[in-house]
């Protein structure tokens, strides 16, 4: 896929070995069995999130209380880098980082 086309089409590109890309029909989804509280906001942009996990809405796998827009957490990951990225609410970094990699969030080493 062209990277901009993949993003617009809802494809997931994993930036970890073996660098796979998934179409919208076969992309991995977060395995969460929770729904956000009414009027839940993204802790990064403070805008409302969807009422379920989807391509555009991700949840922290550790605390399951932090819901993010994909673009917001991608921007946070690019600014923080691998060594400083963590959930803004529970501050988990291990499980959070692994799940963000699997969801196709690019996290640079810096």
mmCIF file of C-alpha atoms in Angstrom, residues 32-90:
data_model
loop_
_atom_site.group_PDB
_atom_site.id
_atom_site.type_symbol
_atom_site.label_atom_id
_atom_site.label_comp_id
_atom_site.label_asym_id
_atom_site.label_seq_id
_atom_site.Cartn_x
_atom_site.Cartn_y
_atom_site.Cartn_z
ATOM 1 C CA UNK A 32 -11.303 -5.329 24.644
ATOM 2 C CA UNK A 33 -14.612 -6.176 26.209
ATOM 3 C CA UNK A 34 -15.356 -2.753 27.663
ATOM 4 C CA UNK A 35 -17.218 0.258 26.386
ATOM 5 C CA UNK A 36 -16.361 3.828 27.303
ATOM 6 C CA UNK A 37 -18.367 5.753 29.864
ATOM 7 C CA UNK A 38 -20.841 8.236 28.351
ATOM 8 C CA UNK A 39 -19.146 11.460 27.207
ATOM 9 C CA UNK A 40 -15.662 9.923 27.363
ATOM 10 C CA UNK A 41 -13.019 12.220 25.933
ATOM 11 C CA UNK A 42 -9.638 11.543 24.403
ATOM 12 C CA UNK A 43 -7.103 12.612 27.081
ATOM 13 C CA UNK A 44 -4.862 14.116 24.403
ATOM 14 C CA UNK A 45 -7.255 16.386 22.457
ATOM 15 C CA UNK A 46 -10.155 16.447 24.962
ATOM 16 C CA UNK A 47 -12.683 15.731 22.182
ATOM 17 C CA UNK A 48 -15.335 12.974 22.474
ATOM 18 C CA UNK A 49 -14.448 9.465 21.298
ATOM 19 C CA UNK A 50 -16.655 6.837 19.668
ATOM 20 C CA UNK A 51 -18.751 4.586 21.875
ATOM 21 C CA UNK A 52 -16.656 1.492 21.023
ATOM 22 C CA UNK A 53 -13.161 0.455 19.966
ATOM 23 C CA UNK A 54 -12.689 0.824 16.206
ATOM 24 C CA UNK A 55 -10.045 1.763 13.658
ATOM 25 C CA UNK A 56 -10.262 5.422 14.715
ATOM 26 C CA UNK A 57 -10.696 4.805 18.453
ATOM 27 C CA UNK A 58 -8.205 2.842 20.579
ATOM 28 C CA UNK A 59 -8.247 1.968 24.271
ATOM 29 C CA UNK A 60 -5.439 1.462 26.771
ATOM 30 C CA UNK A 61 -5.190 -2.310 27.322
ATOM 31 C CA UNK A 62 -3.923 -1.895 30.885
ATOM 32 C CA UNK A 63 -6.442 0.415 32.554
ATOM 33 C CA UNK A 64 -9.254 0.222 29.939
ATOM 34 C CA UNK A 65 -10.292 3.741 30.958
ATOM 35 C CA UNK A 66 -8.197 5.777 28.518
ATOM 36 C CA UNK A 67 -9.736 6.010 25.048
ATOM 37 C CA UNK A 68 -7.810 7.704 22.244
ATOM 38 C CA UNK A 69 -8.312 8.857 18.695
ATOM 39 C CA UNK A 70 -5.852 7.024 16.428
ATOM 40 C CA UNK A 71 -4.450 10.309 15.093
ATOM 41 C CA UNK A 72 -3.981 11.689 18.623
ATOM 42 C CA UNK A 73 -2.066 8.678 19.946
ATOM 43 C CA UNK A 74 -0.011 8.551 16.728
ATOM 44 C CA UNK A 75 1.038 12.161 17.254
ATOM 45 C CA UNK A 76 1.837 11.465 20.905
ATOM 46 C CA UNK A 77 3.930 8.425 19.912
ATOM 47 C CA UNK A 78 5.916 10.434 17.363
ATOM 48 C CA UNK A 79 6.665 13.136 19.933
ATOM 49 C CA UNK A 80 7.429 10.821 22.883
ATOM 50 C CA UNK A 81 9.318 7.997 21.194
ATOM 51 C CA UNK A 82 9.635 4.412 22.358
ATOM 52 C CA UNK A 83 11.374 5.135 25.655
ATOM 53 C CA UNK A 84 8.858 7.728 26.874
ATOM 54 C CA UNK A 85 5.499 6.592 25.459
ATOM 55 C CA UNK A 86 2.956 5.489 28.061
ATOM 56 C CA UNK A 87 -0.745 5.732 28.793
ATOM 57 C CA UNK A 88 -1.525 9.278 29.985
ATOM 58 C CA UNK A 89 -3.933 7.986 32.643
ATOM 59 C CA UNK A 90 -2.383 4.861 34.178
#
